[in-house]
Amino acid sequence: MDYPNDQAPGAPVRAGIPEHGRVPKYYAVKARIDHLVAELGEGGAIPTERDLSEEYGVARETVRQALRELVLEGKLRRQGRGTVVAGPKLAQPLSLASYTEGVRRQGRTPGRNLVTLDRFPCPDALAAETGLERGEPVWHLERVLLADDERVGLESTYVAVARVPRLGTDFEPDSSFYGYLHDIGIFFGDADERIETVLATPREALLIGTPPALPMLLIHRVSRDTGGRPLERVRTLYRGDRFSFTAHLQG
């Protein structure tokens, strides 16, 4: 197989073009715009659909499909009536580290907007999943995740009121929940985590500020403290166009 000299290790082999060389028109246009993205750099303005269709000799709908895919992949973003080059994705480590730590390591400023903080009796499903007692009071903390004031995710945390009885009065909603737990002497021991790709519900899309058709990365986490006691159950949606995840594997 013939590999281009500039083939990047993480890129699709031969730019995703099959050996027979026949590719959809939109994909060929997408590849050319992708090269343009690299030349322009973050914030660079992409030419209009009309200009691109004239330059590449294709229909505007072909250009529109290519741009749509690059937006979904997070390489471009809409700005007003135009399209510009997006910044790099946030690479969040898969570890028992907080969202705050992961974002700060990349030179971004983390933040959170409180949606709701309420308490209710633990339902059967949550009790079965976490080991909490059915009917015992639990907190539900829901917050929009921010990076440099950009909405990038939505997080729901469930934790027993008995573990953090003063959460409603002592906790700053825009701060790190993990940092708060450490401050009151609670430390994470281990967790089970599951990742899947989903579409946001209309409510979630409205809170995050994205189209409902934008793919999301959904992480489910059930964690325990250093003594093995159930600690939290978290459901976090991350924008698929703004996030990737990393993990260090050791044999």
PDB file of C-alpha atoms in Angstrom:
ATOM      1  CA  MET A   1       0.000   0.000   0.000  1.00  0.00           C
ATOM      2  CA  ASP A   2       1.249   3.477  -0.877  1.00  0.00           C
ATOM      3  CA  TYR A   3       1.389   5.774   2.136  1.00  0.00           C
ATOM      4  CA  PRO A   4       1.854   9.502   1.587  1.00  0.00           C
ATOM      5  CA  ASN A   5       5.067  10.872   3.014  1.00  0.00           C
ATOM      6  CA  ASP A   6       3.106  13.284   5.161  1.00  0.00           C
ATOM      7  CA  GLN A   7       0.731  10.613   6.538  1.00  0.00           C
ATOM      8  CA  ALA A   8       0.186  11.493  10.212  1.00  0.00           C
ATOM      9  CA  PRO A   9       0.045   8.452  12.561  1.00  0.00           C
ATOM     10  CA  GLY A  10      -3.382   9.457  13.893  1.00  0.00           C
ATOM     11  CA  ALA A  11      -4.923  10.318  10.526  1.00  0.00           C
ATOM     12  CA  PRO A  12      -7.036   7.994   8.365  1.00  0.00           C
ATOM     13  CA  VAL A  13      -4.756   5.877   6.173  1.00  0.00           C
ATOM     14  CA  ARG A  14      -4.401   7.457   2.692  1.00  0.00           C
ATOM     15  CA  ALA A  15      -6.737  10.192   3.929  1.00  0.00           C
ATOM     16  CA  GLY A  16      -9.587   7.676   3.968  1.00  0.00           C
ATOM     17  CA  ILE A  17      -9.589   7.278   0.173  1.00  0.00           C
ATOM     18  CA  PRO A  18     -10.178   3.650  -0.911  1.00  0.00           C
ATOM     19  CA  GLU A  19      -7.731   1.905  -3.219  1.00  0.00           C
ATOM     20  CA  HIS A  20     -10.108   2.064  -6.191  1.00  0.00           C
ATOM     21  CA  GLY A  21      -9.975   5.851  -5.848  1.00  0.00           C
ATOM     22  CA  ARG A  22     -13.714   6.456  -6.107  1.00  0.00           C
ATOM     23  CA  VAL A  23     -14.942   8.768  -3.374  1.00  0.00           C
ATOM     24  CA  PRO A  24     -18.121  10.819  -2.917  1.00  0.00           C
ATOM     25  CA  LYS A  25     -17.735  14.388  -4.136  1.00  0.00           C
ATOM     26  CA  TYR A  26     -18.485  15.809  -0.690  1.00  0.00           C
ATOM     27  CA  TYR A  27     -15.613  13.786   0.831  1.00  0.00           C
ATOM     28  CA  ALA A  28     -13.116  15.082  -1.719  1.00  0.00           C
ATOM     29  CA  VAL A  29     -14.277  18.630  -0.914  1.00  0.00           C
ATOM     30  CA  LYS A  30     -14.067  17.875   2.804  1.00  0.00           C
ATOM     31  CA  ALA A  31     -10.438  16.746   2.428  1.00  0.00           C
ATOM     32  CA  ARG A  32      -9.541  19.981   0.617  1.00  0.00           C
ATOM     33  CA  ILE A  33     -11.257  22.127   3.250  1.00  0.00           C
ATOM     34  CA  ASP A  34      -9.471  20.109   5.941  1.00  0.00           C
ATOM     35  CA  HIS A  35      -6.131  21.178   4.432  1.00  0.00           C
ATOM     36  CA  LEU A  36      -7.405  24.756   4.434  1.00  0.00           C
ATOM     37  CA  VAL A  37      -8.260  24.416   8.140  1.00  0.00           C
ATOM     38  CA  ALA A  38      -4.634  23.526   8.903  1.00  0.00           C
ATOM     39  CA  GLU A  39      -3.392  26.534   6.943  1.00  0.00           C
ATOM     40  CA  LEU A  40      -5.767  29.065   8.502  1.00  0.00           C
ATOM     41  CA  GLY A  41      -5.358  28.065  12.160  1.00  0.00           C
ATOM     42  CA  GLU A  42      -7.760  28.606  15.056  1.00  0.00           C
ATOM     43  CA  GLY A  43     -10.273  31.388  14.465  1.00  0.00           C
ATOM     44  CA  GLY A  44      -9.537  31.620  10.743  1.00  0.00           C
ATOM     45  CA  ALA A  45     -12.604  32.351   8.610  1.00  0.00           C
ATOM     46  CA  ILE A  46     -13.669  29.732   6.065  1.00  0.00           C
ATOM     47  CA  PRO A  47     -14.797  31.088   2.653  1.00  0.00           C
ATOM     48  CA  THR A  48     -18.530  31.135   1.994  1.00  0.00           C
ATOM     49  CA  GLU A  49     -20.369  28.145   0.558  1.00  0.00           C
ATOM     50  CA  ARG A  50     -20.764  30.039  -2.716  1.00  0.00           C
ATOM     51  CA  ASP A  51     -17.041  30.800  -2.953  1.00  0.00           C
ATOM     52  CA  LEU A  52     -16.061  27.221  -2.123  1.00  0.00           C
ATOM     53  CA  SER A  53     -18.540  25.738  -4.609  1.00  0.00           C
ATOM     54  CA  GLU A  54     -17.145  27.968  -7.360  1.00  0.00           C
ATOM     55  CA  GLU A  55     -13.533  27.210  -6.454  1.00  0.00           C
ATOM     56  CA  TYR A  56     -14.047  23.429  -6.317  1.00  0.00           C
ATOM     57  CA  GLY A  57     -16.568  23.250  -9.153  1.00  0.00           C
ATOM     58  CA  VAL A  58     -19.279  21.492  -7.142  1.00  0.00           C
ATOM     59  CA  ALA A  59     -22.821  22.219  -6.013  1.00  0.00           C
ATOM     60  CA  ARG A  60     -23.361  24.256  -2.845  1.00  0.00           C
ATOM     61  CA  GLU A  61     -25.135  21.293  -1.219  1.00  0.00           C
ATOM     62  CA  THR A  62     -21.920  19.275  -1.681  1.00  0.00           C
ATOM     63  CA  VAL A  63     -19.942  21.985   0.091  1.00  0.00           C
ATOM     64  CA  ARG A  64     -22.632  22.233   2.765  1.00  0.00           C
ATOM     65  CA  GLN A  65     -22.367  18.508   3.548  1.00  0.00           C
ATOM     66  CA  ALA A  66     -18.564  18.722   3.792  1.00  0.00           C
ATOM     67  CA  LEU A  67     -18.777  21.693   6.162  1.00  0.00           C
ATOM     68  CA  ARG A  68     -21.478  19.975   8.220  1.00  0.00           C
ATOM     69  CA  GLU A  69     -19.236  16.965   8.848  1.00  0.00           C
ATOM     70  CA  LEU A  70     -16.253  19.127   9.779  1.00  0.00           C
ATOM     71  CA  VAL A  71     -18.445  20.994  12.272  1.00  0.00           C
ATOM     72  CA  LEU A  72     -19.635  17.714  13.809  1.00  0.00           C
ATOM     73  CA  GLU A  73     -16.022  16.552  14.079  1.00  0.00           C
ATOM     74  CA  GLY A  74     -15.144  19.738  15.951  1.00  0.00           C
ATOM     75  CA  LYS A  75     -12.719  21.102  13.351  1.00  0.00           C
ATOM     76  CA  LEU A  76     -14.993  24.002  12.443  1.00  0.00           C
ATOM     77  CA  ARG A  77     -17.577  25.997  14.373  1.00  0.00           C
ATOM     78  CA  ARG A  78     -20.351  28.351  13.402  1.00  0.00           C
ATOM     79  CA  GLN A  79     -19.807  32.011  14.250  1.00  0.00           C
ATOM     80  CA  GLY A  80     -22.642  34.335  13.407  1.00  0.00           C
ATOM     81  CA  ARG A  81     -23.503  33.701   9.768  1.00  0.00           C
ATOM     82  CA  GLY A  82     -20.052  32.347   8.957  1.00  0.00           C
ATOM     83  CA  THR A  83     -17.806  29.392   9.787  1.00  0.00           C
ATOM     84  CA  VAL A  84     -14.394  29.549  11.459  1.00  0.00           C
ATOM     85  CA  VAL A  85     -11.684  27.094  12.452  1.00  0.00           C
ATOM     86  CA  ALA A  86     -12.339  25.661  15.920  1.00  0.00           C
ATOM     87  CA  GLY A  87      -9.710  25.260  18.624  1.00  0.00           C
ATOM     88  CA  PRO A  88      -8.263  21.866  19.604  1.00  0.00           C
ATOM     89  CA  LYS A  89     -10.458  19.424  21.491  1.00  0.00           C
ATOM     90  CA  LEU A  90     -10.125  19.104  25.251  1.00  0.00           C
ATOM     91  CA  ALA A  91      -8.364  15.823  26.050  1.00  0.00           C
ATOM     92  CA  GLN A  92      -9.890  14.614  29.312  1.00  0.00           C
ATOM     93  CA  PRO A  93      -8.027  11.782  31.111  1.00  0.00           C
ATOM     94  CA  LEU A  94      -9.983   8.700  32.136  1.00  0.00           C
ATOM     95  CA  SER A  95      -8.961   8.710  35.781  1.00  0.00           C
ATOM     96  CA  LEU A  96     -10.211   9.535  39.255  1.00  0.00           C
ATOM     97  CA  ALA A  97      -9.320  13.158  38.680  1.00  0.00           C
ATOM     98  CA  SER A  98     -11.787  16.003  38.610  1.00  0.00           C
ATOM     99  CA  TYR A  99     -12.998  17.819  35.519  1.00  0.00           C
ATOM    100  CA  THR A 100     -11.318  20.928  36.957  1.00  0.00           C
ATOM    101  CA  GLU A 101      -7.873  19.318  36.977  1.00  0.00           C
ATOM    102  CA  GLY A 102      -8.224  17.974  33.442  1.00  0.00           C
ATOM    103  CA  VAL A 103      -9.235  21.328  31.966  1.00  0.00           C
ATOM    104  CA  ARG A 104      -6.587  23.327  33.856  1.00  0.00           C
ATOM    105  CA  ARG A 105      -3.825  21.018  32.639  1.00  0.00           C
ATOM    106  CA  GLN A 106      -4.617  22.196  29.117  1.00  0.00           C
ATOM    107  CA  GLY A 107      -4.379  25.877  29.969  1.00  0.00           C
ATOM    108  CA  ARG A 108      -8.144  26.420  29.954  1.00  0.00           C
ATOM    109  CA  THR A 109     -10.284  27.895  32.712  1.00  0.00           C
ATOM    110  CA  PRO A 110     -12.881  25.443  34.072  1.00  0.00           C
ATOM    111  CA  GLY A 111     -16.260  26.544  35.333  1.00  0.00           C
ATOM    112  CA  ARG A 112     -19.757  25.294  36.127  1.00  0.00           C
ATOM    113  CA  ASN A 113     -23.235  26.760  36.120  1.00  0.00           C
ATOM    114  CA  LEU A 114     -25.681  25.309  38.620  1.00  0.00           C
ATOM    115  CA  VAL A 115     -28.886  23.917  37.131  1.00  0.00           C
ATOM    116  CA  THR A 116     -30.331  22.282  40.237  1.00  0.00           C
ATOM    117  CA  LEU A 117     -29.407  21.006  43.693  1.00  0.00           C
ATOM    118  CA  ASP A 118     -32.165  19.038  45.374  1.00  0.00           C
ATOM    119  CA  ARG A 119     -32.671  15.980  47.562  1.00  0.00           C
ATOM    120  CA  PHE A 120     -35.059  13.028  47.402  1.00  0.00           C
ATOM    121  CA  PRO A 121     -35.406   9.438  48.701  1.00  0.00           C
ATOM    122  CA  CYS A 122     -33.057   7.025  46.944  1.00  0.00           C
ATOM    123  CA  PRO A 123     -35.054   5.059  44.322  1.00  0.00           C
ATOM    124  CA  ASP A 124     -34.657   1.326  43.748  1.00  0.00           C
ATOM    125  CA  ALA A 125     -32.596   1.657  40.563  1.00  0.00           C
ATOM    126  CA  LEU A 126     -30.047   4.005  42.148  1.00  0.00           C
ATOM    127  CA  ALA A 127     -29.823   1.830  45.270  1.00  0.00           C
ATOM    128  CA  ALA A 128     -29.199  -1.303  43.205  1.00  0.00           C
ATOM    129  CA  GLU A 129     -26.484   0.384  41.162  1.00  0.00           C
ATOM    130  CA  THR A 130     -24.592   2.073  43.999  1.00  0.00           C
ATOM    131  CA  GLY A 131     -25.209   0.019  47.110  1.00  0.00           C
ATOM    132  CA  LEU A 132     -27.012   2.870  48.858  1.00  0.00           C
ATOM    133  CA  GLU A 133     -30.069   2.101  50.962  1.00  0.00           C
ATOM    134  CA  ARG A 134     -33.444   2.340  49.263  1.00  0.00           C
ATOM    135  CA  GLY A 135     -35.285   5.410  50.521  1.00  0.00           C
ATOM    136  CA  GLU A 136     -32.304   7.094  52.198  1.00  0.00           C
ATOM    137  CA  PRO A 137     -31.946  10.797  51.320  1.00  0.00           C
ATOM    138  CA  VAL A 138     -29.679  11.569  48.369  1.00  0.00           C
ATOM    139  CA  TRP A 139     -28.527  14.806  46.805  1.00  0.00           C
ATOM    140  CA  HIS A 140     -28.847  15.444  43.082  1.00  0.00           C
ATOM    141  CA  LEU A 141     -26.400  18.067  41.810  1.00  0.00           C
ATOM    142  CA  GLU A 142     -26.777  19.077  38.152  1.00  0.00           C
ATOM    143  CA  ARG A 143     -24.390  21.543  36.516  1.00  0.00           C
ATOM    144  CA  VAL A 144     -23.410  22.777  33.058  1.00  0.00           C
ATOM    145  CA  LEU A 145     -19.670  22.332  32.467  1.00  0.00           C
ATOM    146  CA  LEU A 146     -17.692  25.264  31.086  1.00  0.00           C
ATOM    147  CA  ALA A 147     -14.257  25.716  29.535  1.00  0.00           C
ATOM    148  CA  ASP A 148     -13.256  29.360  29.099  1.00  0.00           C
ATOM    149  CA  ASP A 149     -16.964  30.229  29.506  1.00  0.00           C
ATOM    150  CA  GLU A 150     -17.905  27.904  26.620  1.00  0.00           C
ATOM    151  CA  ARG A 151     -20.585  25.334  27.489  1.00  0.00           C
ATOM    152  CA  VAL A 152     -19.074  21.916  26.837  1.00  0.00           C
ATOM    153  CA  GLY A 153     -21.051  19.425  28.927  1.00  0.00           C
ATOM    154  CA  LEU A 154     -23.698  18.592  31.497  1.00  0.00           C
ATOM    155  CA  GLU A 155     -23.054  16.694  34.734  1.00  0.00           C
ATOM    156  CA  SER A 156     -25.478  15.029  37.165  1.00  0.00           C
ATOM    157  CA  THR A 157     -24.098  13.777  40.490  1.00  0.00           C
ATOM    158  CA  TYR A 158     -25.973  11.650  43.021  1.00  0.00           C
ATOM    159  CA  VAL A 159     -24.538  11.285  46.532  1.00  0.00           C
ATOM    160  CA  ALA A 160     -25.979  10.246  49.894  1.00  0.00           C
ATOM    161  CA  VAL A 161     -26.972  13.161  52.125  1.00  0.00           C
ATOM    162  CA  ALA A 162     -25.402  11.301  55.072  1.00  0.00           C
ATOM    163  CA  ARG A 163     -21.980  11.552  53.395  1.00  0.00           C
ATOM    164  CA  VAL A 164     -22.202  15.289  52.664  1.00  0.00           C
ATOM    165  CA  PRO A 165     -24.971  16.685  54.901  1.00  0.00           C
ATOM    166  CA  ARG A 166     -23.915  20.320  54.428  1.00  0.00           C
ATOM    167  CA  LEU A 167     -23.642  20.208  50.638  1.00  0.00           C
ATOM    168  CA  GLY A 168     -26.583  22.586  50.281  1.00  0.00           C
ATOM    169  CA  THR A 169     -24.977  25.261  52.477  1.00  0.00           C
ATOM    170  CA  ASP A 170     -21.184  24.845  52.392  1.00  0.00           C
ATOM    171  CA  PHE A 171     -20.551  23.926  48.768  1.00  0.00           C
ATOM    172  CA  GLU A 172     -19.869  26.528  46.075  1.00  0.00           C
ATOM    173  CA  PRO A 173     -21.759  25.285  42.987  1.00  0.00           C
ATOM    174  CA  ASP A 174     -19.142  26.590  40.533  1.00  0.00           C
ATOM    175  CA  SER A 175     -16.262  24.802  42.293  1.00  0.00           C
ATOM    176  CA  SER A 176     -14.872  21.259  42.144  1.00  0.00           C
ATOM    177  CA  PHE A 177     -17.023  18.667  43.916  1.00  0.00           C
ATOM    178  CA  TYR A 178     -13.969  16.416  44.258  1.00  0.00           C
ATOM    179  CA  GLY A 179     -12.065  19.278  45.858  1.00  0.00           C
ATOM    180  CA  TYR A 180     -14.929  19.766  48.311  1.00  0.00           C
ATOM    181  CA  LEU A 181     -14.879  16.067  49.236  1.00  0.00           C
ATOM    182  CA  HIS A 182     -11.132  16.194  49.861  1.00  0.00           C
ATOM    183  CA  ASP A 183     -11.571  19.257  52.072  1.00  0.00           C
ATOM    184  CA  ILE A 184     -14.001  17.381  54.333  1.00  0.00           C
ATOM    185  CA  GLY A 185     -11.804  14.270  54.485  1.00  0.00           C
ATOM    186  CA  ILE A 186     -13.444  12.008  51.888  1.00  0.00           C
ATOM    187  CA  PHE A 187     -11.149  10.413  49.310  1.00  0.00           C
ATOM    188  CA  PHE A 188     -11.832   8.307  46.228  1.00  0.00           C
ATOM    189  CA  GLY A 189     -10.698   4.691  46.201  1.00  0.00           C
ATOM    190  CA  ASP A 190     -11.958   3.194  42.939  1.00  0.00           C
ATOM    191  CA  ALA A 191     -14.706   3.530  40.348  1.00  0.00           C
ATOM    192  CA  ASP A 192     -16.481   1.714  37.536  1.00  0.00           C
ATOM    193  CA  GLU A 193     -16.919   3.740  34.353  1.00  0.00           C
ATOM    194  CA  ARG A 194     -18.781   3.191  31.098  1.00  0.00           C
ATOM    195  CA  ILE A 195     -18.635   5.341  27.944  1.00  0.00           C
ATOM    196  CA  GLU A 196     -21.123   5.432  25.083  1.00  0.00           C
ATOM    197  CA  THR A 197     -22.133   7.714  22.226  1.00  0.00           C
ATOM    198  CA  VAL A 198     -25.599   9.262  22.422  1.00  0.00           C
ATOM    199  CA  LEU A 199     -27.647  12.200  21.213  1.00  0.00           C
ATOM    200  CA  ALA A 200     -28.687  14.770  23.781  1.00  0.00           C
ATOM    201  CA  THR A 201     -32.334  15.083  24.743  1.00  0.00           C
ATOM    202  CA  PRO A 202     -34.035  18.366  23.799  1.00  0.00           C
ATOM    203  CA  ARG A 203     -33.621  19.572  27.399  1.00  0.00           C
ATOM    204  CA  GLU A 204     -29.934  18.635  27.511  1.00  0.00           C
ATOM    205  CA  ALA A 205     -29.231  20.232  24.141  1.00  0.00           C
ATOM    206  CA  LEU A 206     -30.887  23.439  25.342  1.00  0.00           C
ATOM    207  CA  LEU A 207     -28.793  23.520  28.531  1.00  0.00           C
ATOM    208  CA  ILE A 208     -25.525  22.817  26.689  1.00  0.00           C
ATOM    209  CA  GLY A 209     -26.444  25.097  23.809  1.00  0.00           C
ATOM    210  CA  THR A 210     -25.983  22.594  20.981  1.00  0.00           C
ATOM    211  CA  PRO A 211     -28.174  21.163  18.187  1.00  0.00           C
ATOM    212  CA  PRO A 212     -29.946  17.927  19.228  1.00  0.00           C
ATOM    213  CA  ALA A 213     -28.216  16.123  16.317  1.00  0.00           C
ATOM    214  CA  LEU A 214     -24.711  16.751  17.692  1.00  0.00           C
ATOM    215  CA  PRO A 215     -23.160  13.468  18.947  1.00  0.00           C
ATOM    216  CA  MET A 216     -22.357  13.401  22.661  1.00  0.00           C
ATOM    217  CA  LEU A 217     -19.973  11.278  24.714  1.00  0.00           C
ATOM    218  CA  LEU A 218     -21.817   9.956  27.761  1.00  0.00           C
ATOM    219  CA  ILE A 219     -19.879   8.747  30.790  1.00  0.00           C
ATOM    220  CA  HIS A 220     -21.498   6.782  33.616  1.00  0.00           C
ATOM    221  CA  ARG A 221     -19.426   6.502  36.788  1.00  0.00           C
ATOM    222  CA  VAL A 222     -20.081   4.748  40.100  1.00  0.00           C
ATOM    223  CA  SER A 223     -17.327   5.467  42.615  1.00  0.00           C
ATOM    224  CA  ARG A 224     -16.390   4.338  46.090  1.00  0.00           C
ATOM    225  CA  ASP A 225     -14.200   5.782  48.810  1.00  0.00           C
ATOM    226  CA  THR A 226     -10.938   4.283  50.081  1.00  0.00           C
ATOM    227  CA  GLY A 227     -12.935   2.065  52.456  1.00  0.00           C
ATOM    228  CA  GLY A 228     -15.025   0.624  49.633  1.00  0.00           C
ATOM    229  CA  ARG A 229     -18.205   2.467  50.655  1.00  0.00           C
ATOM    230  CA  PRO A 230     -20.459   3.852  47.873  1.00  0.00           C
ATOM    231  CA  LEU A 231     -19.709   7.507  47.257  1.00  0.00           C
ATOM    232  CA  GLU A 232     -21.251   8.934  44.085  1.00  0.00           C
ATOM    233  CA  ARG A 233     -23.069   8.078  40.890  1.00  0.00           C
ATOM    234  CA  VAL A 234     -22.316  10.476  38.015  1.00  0.00           C
ATOM    235  CA  ARG A 235     -23.839  10.896  34.565  1.00  0.00           C
ATOM    236  CA  THR A 236     -21.824  13.296  32.412  1.00  0.00           C
ATOM    237  CA  LEU A 237     -22.488  14.391  28.835  1.00  0.00           C
ATOM    238  CA  TYR A 238     -19.556  15.840  26.902  1.00  0.00           C
ATOM    239  CA  ARG A 239     -19.823  17.514  23.522  1.00  0.00           C
ATOM    240  CA  GLY A 240     -18.422  15.139  20.923  1.00  0.00           C
ATOM    241  CA  ASP A 241     -17.043  18.049  18.905  1.00  0.00           C
ATOM    242  CA  ARG A 242     -15.113  19.500  21.847  1.00  0.00           C
ATOM    243  CA  PHE A 243     -13.840  16.465  23.777  1.00  0.00           C
ATOM    244  CA  SER A 244     -11.642  13.428  23.430  1.00  0.00           C
ATOM    245  CA  PHE A 245     -10.548  11.053  26.181  1.00  0.00           C
ATOM    246  CA  THR A 246      -7.141   9.648  27.051  1.00  0.00           C
ATOM    247  CA  ALA A 247      -6.035   6.694  29.150  1.00  0.00           C
ATOM    248  CA  HIS A 248      -2.662   5.208  30.092  1.00  0.00           C
ATOM    249  CA  LEU A 249      -2.714   1.419  29.752  1.00  0.00           C
ATOM    250  CA  GLN A 250      -0.170  -0.858  31.387  1.00  0.00           C
ATOM    251  CA  GLY A 251       0.255  -4.585  30.958  1.00  0.00           C
TER     252      GLY A 251
END
